[in-house]
């Protein structure tokens, strides 16, 4: 990675990474800690931008930090990546972005307006996670640190943590529900008697949720770097996004990630934020942009995003260790 100040991609309280380093040194695991902390990992969604985060998770896994977390929150692509991270498949998940998802079988805007979804979740669940790079579905629900999936209820567009996943089929359906992009991936997904869409519609990053759940330390992985954030975090949704939300509830909000991520990042950087309390928060973002969007299927750009995410997380860990 070119020489870049950690301040450009490592935000918030470095104590969070310090606790992870200490836990690795102590070889502790969930349920058997010598410290009083509860450390949550929050993984942002973002479609193919999730390649950045997948690279970061690969770096955290390589550093031996999977057992250092007590719980993982994920929505949309972050849910799938979190599942792979907890089941030991972080490297395969990172590789799947350029190798298996950069195809028009998965994303094809020419399908808009037809009966076929623009974003084919069937390809991800069955072809990629079922055959090409199999996910250990049977382990979900019994990993030492639990995976908490966030989805948006279509009834009122509020975010909820999905519950009751007991079988591999349940987990498949819940992950679909958390990643169902309004309009683009087909109709909302039914689970537990409700209809759900992408968790990022209502809650791009589940930091406040993790704090309310008892986390003392939260590490957030961002799929947007400083160059990809809107300069005015208080700008709110644009007129076109609000109009799109009226036509397809949630789609306009989802499309305005650059504005909403900036507002969420304030919870990390502002120690006096009213939703923060005594918690410690840190966030790692990509150190530079690969020049890609949420629906990008260019394997070169997507592969670059994976490498940038990996390098950014590794550099953040090194900066704190130093």
mmCIF file of C-alpha atoms in Angstrom:
data_model
loop_
_atom_site.group_PDB
_atom_site.id
_atom_site.type_symbol
_atom_site.label_atom_id
_atom_site.label_comp_id
_atom_site.label_asym_id
_atom_site.label_seq_id
_atom_site.Cartn_x
_atom_site.Cartn_y
_atom_site.Cartn_z
ATOM 1 C CA UNK A 1 0.000 0.000 0.000
ATOM 2 C CA UNK A 2 1.319 3.487 -0.788
ATOM 3 C CA UNK A 3 2.257 5.465 2.313
ATOM 4 C CA UNK A 4 -1.031 6.767 3.730
ATOM 5 C CA UNK A 5 -1.685 8.180 7.182
ATOM 6 C CA UNK A 6 -3.806 5.783 9.275
ATOM 7 C CA UNK A 7 -5.975 8.800 10.105
ATOM 8 C CA UNK A 8 -7.415 8.556 6.591
ATOM 9 C CA UNK A 9 -8.826 5.048 7.077
ATOM 10 C CA UNK A 10 -8.719 4.330 10.833
ATOM 11 C CA UNK A 11 -11.315 6.325 12.734
ATOM 12 C CA UNK A 12 -12.322 6.572 16.359
ATOM 13 C CA UNK A 13 -10.916 4.927 19.471
ATOM 14 C CA UNK A 14 -7.863 2.756 18.880
ATOM 15 C CA UNK A 15 -8.492 1.042 22.195
ATOM 16 C CA UNK A 16 -10.918 -1.227 20.330
ATOM 17 C CA UNK A 17 -8.085 -2.702 18.271
ATOM 18 C CA UNK A 18 -5.913 -2.789 21.378
ATOM 19 C CA UNK A 19 -8.437 -5.061 23.089
ATOM 20 C CA UNK A 20 -8.402 -7.354 20.054
ATOM 21 C CA UNK A 21 -4.597 -7.534 20.157
ATOM 22 C CA UNK A 22 -4.695 -8.345 23.888
ATOM 23 C CA UNK A 23 -7.279 -11.073 23.376
ATOM 24 C CA UNK A 24 -5.231 -12.672 20.627
ATOM 25 C CA UNK A 25 -2.161 -12.622 22.873
ATOM 26 C CA UNK A 26 -4.181 -14.214 25.688
ATOM 27 C CA UNK A 27 -5.668 -16.796 23.292
ATOM 28 C CA UNK A 28 -9.128 -16.113 24.711
ATOM 29 C CA UNK A 29 -12.428 -17.119 23.155
ATOM 30 C CA UNK A 30 -16.094 -16.154 23.551
ATOM 31 C CA UNK A 31 -17.420 -17.378 26.893
ATOM 32 C CA UNK A 32 -13.935 -17.724 28.365
ATOM 33 C CA UNK A 33 -12.545 -14.214 28.705
ATOM 34 C CA UNK A 34 -10.205 -12.783 31.297
ATOM 35 C CA UNK A 35 -11.373 -9.232 30.527
ATOM 36 C CA UNK A 36 -14.797 -7.677 31.228
ATOM 37 C CA UNK A 37 -15.340 -6.380 27.697
ATOM 38 C CA UNK A 38 -17.931 -7.312 25.081
ATOM 39 C CA UNK A 39 -16.563 -6.677 21.600
ATOM 40 C CA UNK A 40 -18.862 -6.503 18.576
ATOM 41 C CA UNK A 41 -17.929 -6.479 14.905
ATOM 42 C CA UNK A 42 -20.290 -4.459 12.700
ATOM 43 C CA UNK A 43 -20.103 -5.121 8.965
ATOM 44 C CA UNK A 44 -21.606 -2.658 6.530
ATOM 45 C CA UNK A 45 -23.411 -3.688 3.364
ATOM 46 C CA UNK A 46 -23.165 -2.026 -0.032
ATOM 47 C CA UNK A 47 -23.597 -4.599 -2.790
ATOM 48 C CA UNK A 48 -20.361 -5.146 -4.681
ATOM 49 C CA UNK A 49 -18.729 -2.486 -2.508
ATOM 50 C CA UNK A 50 -18.717 -5.304 0.015
ATOM 51 C CA UNK A 51 -15.509 -6.411 -1.722
ATOM 52 C CA UNK A 52 -13.637 -3.840 0.386
ATOM 53 C CA UNK A 53 -15.055 -5.341 3.572
ATOM 54 C CA UNK A 54 -14.450 -8.902 2.414
ATOM 55 C CA UNK A 55 -10.779 -8.000 2.030
ATOM 56 C CA UNK A 56 -10.748 -6.518 5.533
ATOM 57 C CA UNK A 57 -12.296 -9.671 6.976
ATOM 58 C CA UNK A 58 -9.668 -11.768 5.213
ATOM 59 C CA UNK A 59 -6.987 -9.680 6.933
ATOM 60 C CA UNK A 60 -8.652 -10.008 10.349
ATOM 61 C CA UNK A 61 -8.947 -13.764 9.867
ATOM 62 C CA UNK A 62 -5.295 -14.021 8.781
ATOM 63 C CA UNK A 63 -4.321 -12.077 11.905
ATOM 64 C CA UNK A 64 -6.048 -14.700 14.068
ATOM 65 C CA UNK A 65 -8.719 -12.329 15.369
ATOM 66 C CA UNK A 66 -11.906 -14.306 14.702
ATOM 67 C CA UNK A 67 -12.014 -15.626 18.315
ATOM 68 C CA UNK A 68 -11.492 -12.088 19.667
ATOM 69 C CA UNK A 69 -15.065 -11.015 18.847
ATOM 70 C CA UNK A 70 -18.089 -11.769 20.997
ATOM 71 C CA UNK A 71 -20.727 -11.072 18.343
ATOM 72 C CA UNK A 72 -20.995 -10.011 14.704
ATOM 73 C CA UNK A 73 -23.676 -7.763 13.198
ATOM 74 C CA UNK A 74 -24.214 -7.733 9.451
ATOM 75 C CA UNK A 75 -26.720 -6.533 6.887
ATOM 76 C CA UNK A 76 -26.960 -7.161 3.144
ATOM 77 C CA UNK A 77 -23.575 -8.232 1.746
ATOM 78 C CA UNK A 78 -22.207 -7.714 5.253
ATOM 79 C CA UNK A 79 -24.418 -10.533 6.481
ATOM 80 C CA UNK A 80 -23.005 -12.999 3.966
ATOM 81 C CA UNK A 81 -19.449 -11.839 4.665
ATOM 82 C CA UNK A 82 -20.030 -12.114 8.409
ATOM 83 C CA UNK A 83 -21.284 -15.674 7.964
ATOM 84 C CA UNK A 84 -18.151 -16.595 6.024
ATOM 85 C CA UNK A 85 -15.909 -14.896 8.602
ATOM 86 C CA UNK A 86 -17.406 -16.825 11.515
ATOM 87 C CA UNK A 87 -17.320 -20.190 9.727
ATOM 88 C CA UNK A 88 -13.675 -19.902 8.639
ATOM 89 C CA UNK A 89 -14.377 -18.999 5.007
ATOM 90 C CA UNK A 90 -13.213 -15.362 4.941
ATOM 91 C CA UNK A 91 -10.560 -15.987 2.273
ATOM 92 C CA UNK A 92 -13.022 -17.816 0.023
ATOM 93 C CA UNK A 93 -15.573 -15.027 0.482
ATOM 94 C CA UNK A 94 -13.011 -12.400 -0.555
ATOM 95 C CA UNK A 95 -12.045 -14.452 -3.612
ATOM 96 C CA UNK A 96 -15.680 -14.923 -4.625
ATOM 97 C CA UNK A 97 -16.143 -11.223 -5.400
ATOM 98 C CA UNK A 98 -13.842 -11.029 -8.446
ATOM 99 C CA UNK A 99 -13.997 -14.728 -9.319
ATOM 100 C CA UNK A 100 -17.705 -15.577 -9.030
ATOM 101 C CA UNK A 101 -19.796 -12.414 -8.652
ATOM 102 C CA UNK A 102 -18.362 -10.324 -11.498
ATOM 103 C CA UNK A 103 -20.748 -11.789 -13.991
ATOM 104 C CA UNK A 104 -23.988 -10.757 -15.659
ATOM 105 C CA UNK A 105 -25.504 -13.923 -14.263
ATOM 106 C CA UNK A 106 -25.376 -12.187 -10.883
ATOM 107 C CA UNK A 107 -25.919 -8.523 -11.815
ATOM 108 C CA UNK A 108 -27.400 -7.346 -15.106
ATOM 109 C CA UNK A 109 -29.190 -4.000 -15.423
ATOM 110 C CA UNK A 110 -30.714 -5.142 -18.737
ATOM 111 C CA UNK A 111 -33.025 -7.345 -16.693
ATOM 112 C CA UNK A 112 -34.665 -4.278 -15.126
ATOM 113 C CA UNK A 113 -38.340 -4.269 -16.067
ATOM 114 C CA UNK A 114 -38.386 -7.974 -16.887
ATOM 115 C CA UNK A 115 -39.504 -10.834 -14.687
ATOM 116 C CA UNK A 116 -35.893 -11.655 -13.837
ATOM 117 C CA UNK A 117 -34.159 -9.792 -10.983
ATOM 118 C CA UNK A 118 -31.299 -7.406 -11.735
ATOM 119 C CA UNK A 119 -29.419 -8.878 -8.752
ATOM 120 C CA UNK A 120 -29.799 -12.659 -8.691
ATOM 121 C CA UNK A 121 -29.561 -13.771 -5.065
ATOM 122 C CA UNK A 122 -30.180 -17.334 -6.253
ATOM 123 C CA UNK A 123 -26.791 -17.250 -7.987
ATOM 124 C CA UNK A 124 -25.086 -16.112 -4.785
ATOM 125 C CA UNK A 125 -26.825 -18.580 -2.473
ATOM 126 C CA UNK A 126 -26.938 -21.680 -4.657
ATOM 127 C CA UNK A 127 -24.181 -21.401 -7.279
ATOM 128 C CA UNK A 128 -21.511 -19.573 -5.277
ATOM 129 C CA UNK A 129 -22.138 -20.431 -1.632
ATOM 130 C CA UNK A 130 -23.600 -23.817 -2.484
ATOM 131 C CA UNK A 131 -21.174 -25.149 -5.112
ATOM 132 C CA UNK A 132 -18.216 -22.960 -6.061
ATOM 133 C CA UNK A 133 -17.147 -21.766 -2.629
ATOM 134 C CA UNK A 134 -19.412 -23.648 -0.239
ATOM 135 C CA UNK A 135 -20.402 -21.919 2.972
ATOM 136 C CA UNK A 136 -20.622 -24.098 6.099
ATOM 137 C CA UNK A 137 -24.328 -23.363 6.516
ATOM 138 C CA UNK A 138 -24.672 -26.059 9.180
ATOM 139 C CA UNK A 139 -22.275 -24.168 11.471
ATOM 140 C CA UNK A 140 -24.293 -20.958 11.519
ATOM 141 C CA UNK A 141 -26.136 -20.711 14.804
ATOM 142 C CA UNK A 142 -23.439 -22.657 16.657
ATOM 143 C CA UNK A 143 -20.376 -20.462 16.080
ATOM 144 C CA UNK A 144 -18.726 -19.263 19.340
ATOM 145 C CA UNK A 145 -19.665 -15.675 18.473
ATOM 146 C CA UNK A 146 -23.223 -15.338 17.154
ATOM 147 C CA UNK A 147 -24.131 -13.704 13.849
ATOM 148 C CA UNK A 148 -26.867 -11.107 14.195
ATOM 149 C CA UNK A 149 -28.551 -10.301 10.875
ATOM 150 C CA UNK A 150 -30.267 -6.948 10.403
ATOM 151 C CA UNK A 151 -33.158 -6.574 7.950
ATOM 152 C CA UNK A 152 -35.769 -3.907 7.216
ATOM 153 C CA UNK A 153 -39.474 -4.637 7.815
ATOM 154 C CA UNK A 154 -41.450 -3.479 4.769
ATOM 155 C CA UNK A 155 -44.468 -2.658 6.942
ATOM 156 C CA UNK A 156 -42.828 0.424 8.450
ATOM 157 C CA UNK A 157 -39.230 0.442 7.096
ATOM 158 C CA UNK A 158 -37.741 -0.137 10.547
ATOM 159 C CA UNK A 159 -34.681 -2.270 11.201
ATOM 160 C CA UNK A 160 -34.827 -5.480 13.234
ATOM 161 C CA UNK A 161 -32.448 -8.278 14.161
ATOM 162 C CA UNK A 162 -33.754 -11.517 12.680
ATOM 163 C CA UNK A 163 -34.346 -14.355 15.119
ATOM 164 C CA UNK A 164 -35.162 -18.042 15.171
ATOM 165 C CA UNK A 165 -32.756 -19.454 12.577
ATOM 166 C CA UNK A 166 -32.481 -23.132 13.499
ATOM 167 C CA UNK A 167 -31.618 -24.837 10.210
ATOM 168 C CA UNK A 168 -29.468 -24.178 7.169
ATOM 169 C CA UNK A 169 -32.641 -23.373 5.228
ATOM 170 C CA UNK A 170 -33.582 -20.802 7.864
ATOM 171 C CA UNK A 171 -30.192 -19.134 7.543
ATOM 172 C CA UNK A 172 -30.432 -19.060 3.757
ATOM 173 C CA UNK A 173 -33.821 -17.366 3.964
ATOM 174 C CA UNK A 174 -32.713 -14.915 6.657
ATOM 175 C CA UNK A 175 -29.609 -13.921 4.687
ATOM 176 C CA UNK A 176 -31.783 -13.394 1.624
ATOM 177 C CA UNK A 177 -34.147 -11.233 3.686
ATOM 178 C CA UNK A 178 -31.255 -9.091 4.915
ATOM 179 C CA UNK A 179 -29.951 -8.586 1.357
ATOM 180 C CA UNK A 180 -33.173 -8.135 -0.653
ATOM 181 C CA UNK A 181 -32.564 -4.868 -2.526
ATOM 182 C CA UNK A 182 -35.900 -3.143 -3.208
ATOM 183 C CA UNK A 183 -36.983 -3.622 -6.845
ATOM 184 C CA UNK A 184 -33.549 -4.858 -8.004
ATOM 185 C CA UNK A 185 -33.509 -8.331 -6.429
ATOM 186 C CA UNK A 186 -37.191 -9.107 -6.768
ATOM 187 C CA UNK A 187 -40.006 -8.897 -4.210
ATOM 188 C CA UNK A 188 -39.410 -8.658 -0.445
ATOM 189 C CA UNK A 189 -38.442 -11.904 1.250
ATOM 190 C CA UNK A 190 -40.835 -13.540 3.701
ATOM 191 C CA UNK A 191 -39.395 -14.730 6.992
ATOM 192 C CA UNK A 192 -41.009 -15.226 10.396
ATOM 193 C CA UNK A 193 -44.381 -13.978 9.228
ATOM 194 C CA UNK A 194 -43.073 -10.626 7.926
ATOM 195 C CA UNK A 195 -41.737 -9.304 4.641
ATOM 196 C CA UNK A 196 -38.214 -7.973 4.594
ATOM 197 C CA UNK A 197 -35.805 -5.988 2.445
ATOM 198 C CA UNK A 198 -32.150 -5.031 2.732
ATOM 199 C CA UNK A 199 -31.139 -4.127 6.282
ATOM 200 C CA UNK A 200 -29.157 -1.159 4.976
ATOM 201 C CA UNK A 201 -32.408 0.588 4.007
ATOM 202 C CA UNK A 202 -33.194 1.360 7.654
ATOM 203 C CA UNK A 203 -29.809 0.868 9.313
ATOM 204 C CA UNK A 204 -26.648 1.084 7.183
ATOM 205 C CA UNK A 205 -24.397 0.326 10.171
ATOM 206 C CA UNK A 206 -25.625 -1.408 13.334
ATOM 207 C CA UNK A 207 -23.249 0.406 15.724
ATOM 208 C CA UNK A 208 -25.933 1.887 17.991
ATOM 209 C CA UNK A 209 -27.739 -1.469 17.975
ATOM 210 C CA UNK A 210 -24.567 -3.208 19.159
ATOM 211 C CA UNK A 211 -24.114 -0.665 21.956
ATOM 212 C CA UNK A 212 -27.724 -1.074 23.059
ATOM 213 C CA UNK A 213 -27.156 -4.823 23.094
ATOM 214 C CA UNK A 214 -24.373 -4.491 25.644
ATOM 215 C CA UNK A 215 -21.224 -4.135 23.559
ATOM 216 C CA UNK A 216 -18.479 -2.155 25.290
ATOM 217 C CA UNK A 217 -16.237 -2.027 22.220
ATOM 218 C CA UNK A 218 -17.345 -1.976 18.570
ATOM 219 C CA UNK A 219 -15.234 -2.327 15.431
ATOM 220 C CA UNK A 220 -16.980 -1.172 12.253
ATOM 221 C CA UNK A 221 -15.869 -2.143 8.752
ATOM 222 C CA UNK A 222 -16.812 0.403 6.091
ATOM 223 C CA UNK A 223 -17.276 -0.205 2.373
ATOM 224 C CA UNK A 224 -16.787 3.493 1.641
ATOM 225 C CA UNK A 225 -13.620 5.513 2.080
ATOM 226 C CA UNK A 226 -13.343 9.205 2.791
ATOM 227 C CA UNK A 227 -13.455 9.989 -0.953
ATOM 228 C CA UNK A 228 -16.804 8.185 -1.283
ATOM 229 C CA UNK A 229 -18.630 10.010 1.511
ATOM 230 C CA UNK A 230 -20.877 13.029 0.996
ATOM 231 C CA UNK A 231 -19.157 16.168 2.328
ATOM 232 C CA UNK A 232 -22.261 17.236 4.285
ATOM 233 C CA UNK A 233 -23.362 14.520 6.707
ATOM 234 C CA UNK A 234 -26.468 16.533 7.581
ATOM 235 C CA UNK A 235 -27.619 16.962 3.991
ATOM 236 C CA UNK A 236 -30.299 14.295 4.241
ATOM 237 C CA UNK A 237 -31.716 12.520 1.218
ATOM 238 C CA UNK A 238 -31.694 14.318 -2.105
ATOM 239 C CA UNK A 239 -34.948 15.237 -3.836
ATOM 240 C CA UNK A 240 -34.565 12.433 -6.374
ATOM 241 C CA UNK A 241 -33.917 9.898 -3.602
ATOM 242 C CA UNK A 242 -37.036 10.974 -1.710
ATOM 243 C CA UNK A 243 -39.039 10.735 -4.931
ATOM 244 C CA UNK A 244 -37.638 7.264 -5.585
ATOM 245 C CA UNK A 245 -38.537 6.205 -2.044
ATOM 246 C CA UNK A 246 -42.140 7.166 -2.740
ATOM 247 C CA UNK A 247 -42.174 4.959 -5.835
ATOM 248 C CA UNK A 248 -40.171 2.044 -4.397
ATOM 249 C CA UNK A 249 -40.008 2.303 -0.575
ATOM 250 C CA UNK A 250 -36.404 2.042 0.562
ATOM 251 C CA UNK A 251 -34.662 2.201 -2.797
ATOM 252 C CA UNK A 252 -33.909 5.920 -2.661
ATOM 253 C CA UNK A 253 -32.535 5.605 0.870
ATOM 254 C CA UNK A 254 -30.355 2.701 -0.179
ATOM 255 C CA UNK A 255 -28.994 4.651 -3.132
ATOM 256 C CA UNK A 256 -27.880 7.511 -0.872
ATOM 257 C CA UNK A 257 -25.269 5.532 1.023
ATOM 258 C CA UNK A 258 -22.616 8.220 0.706
ATOM 259 C CA UNK A 259 -24.768 10.645 2.727
ATOM 260 C CA UNK A 260 -25.969 8.149 5.314
ATOM 261 C CA UNK A 261 -22.539 6.590 5.942
ATOM 262 C CA UNK A 262 -21.168 10.032 6.732
ATOM 263 C CA UNK A 263 -23.851 10.576 9.357
ATOM 264 C CA UNK A 264 -23.265 7.132 10.871
ATOM 265 C CA UNK A 265 -19.517 7.686 11.012
ATOM 266 C CA UNK A 266 -20.153 10.624 13.333
ATOM 267 C CA UNK A 267 -21.154 8.125 16.040
ATOM 268 C CA UNK A 268 -17.610 6.732 15.799
ATOM 269 C CA UNK A 269 -15.738 10.021 15.760
ATOM 270 C CA UNK A 270 -17.851 12.080 18.205
ATOM 271 C CA UNK A 271 -17.241 10.925 21.780
ATOM 272 C CA UNK A 272 -20.127 13.127 22.963
ATOM 273 C CA UNK A 273 -22.676 11.647 20.534
ATOM 274 C CA UNK A 274 -25.993 11.103 22.390
ATOM 275 C CA UNK A 275 -26.296 7.479 21.212
ATOM 276 C CA UNK A 276 -22.799 6.530 22.227
ATOM 277 C CA UNK A 277 -22.704 6.400 26.022
ATOM 278 C CA UNK A 278 -19.528 4.923 27.522
ATOM 279 C CA UNK A 279 -18.830 2.622 24.581
ATOM 280 C CA UNK A 280 -15.611 2.571 22.567
ATOM 281 C CA UNK A 281 -15.961 2.620 18.768
ATOM 282 C CA UNK A 282 -13.462 2.354 15.931
ATOM 283 C CA UNK A 283 -13.968 2.060 12.193
ATOM 284 C CA UNK A 284 -11.739 0.895 9.361
ATOM 285 C CA UNK A 285 -12.488 2.167 5.865
ATOM 286 C CA UNK A 286 -10.713 1.606 2.551
ATOM 287 C CA UNK A 287 -7.576 3.736 2.333
ATOM 288 C CA UNK A 288 -8.309 4.608 -1.279
ATOM 289 C CA UNK A 289 -11.044 4.074 -3.833
ATOM 290 C CA UNK A 290 -11.117 1.385 -6.502
ATOM 291 C CA UNK A 291 -13.555 3.549 -8.467
ATOM 292 C CA UNK A 292 -16.450 1.111 -8.270
ATOM 293 C CA UNK A 293 -20.113 1.247 -7.363
ATOM 294 C CA UNK A 294 -22.555 -1.114 -5.702
ATOM 295 C CA UNK A 295 -23.464 -2.876 -8.982
ATOM 296 C CA UNK A 296 -19.970 -3.037 -10.509
ATOM 297 C CA UNK A 297 -19.048 -6.317 -12.212
ATOM 298 C CA UNK A 298 -15.607 -5.311 -13.487
ATOM 299 C CA UNK A 299 -13.298 -8.004 -12.038
ATOM 300 C CA UNK A 300 -10.265 -5.703 -12.125
ATOM 301 C CA UNK A 301 -11.904 -2.966 -10.045
ATOM 302 C CA UNK A 302 -13.557 -5.461 -7.726
ATOM 303 C CA UNK A 303 -10.297 -7.345 -7.241
ATOM 304 C CA UNK A 304 -8.598 -4.033 -6.461
ATOM 305 C CA UNK A 305 -11.280 -3.326 -3.846
ATOM 306 C CA UNK A 306 -10.566 -6.645 -2.124
ATOM 307 C CA UNK A 307 -6.842 -5.887 -2.019
ATOM 308 C CA UNK A 308 -7.415 -2.325 -0.776
ATOM 309 C CA UNK A 309 -9.659 -3.606 2.017
ATOM 310 C CA UNK A 310 -7.127 -6.253 3.029
ATOM 311 C CA UNK A 311 -4.254 -3.745 3.033
ATOM 312 C CA UNK A 312 -6.284 -1.166 4.949
ATOM 313 C CA UNK A 313 -7.212 -3.564 7.751
ATOM 314 C CA UNK A 314 -3.672 -4.903 7.982
ATOM 315 C CA UNK A 315 -2.268 -1.359 8.141
ATOM 316 C CA UNK A 316 -4.773 -0.403 10.845
ATOM 317 C CA UNK A 317 -3.787 -3.399 12.967
ATOM 318 C CA UNK A 318 -0.103 -2.609 12.459
ATOM 319 C CA UNK A 319 -0.591 1.042 13.385
ATOM 320 C CA UNK A 320 -2.176 0.140 16.703
ATOM 321 C CA UNK A 321 0.353 -2.596 17.460
ATOM 322 C CA UNK A 322 3.162 -0.095 16.858
#
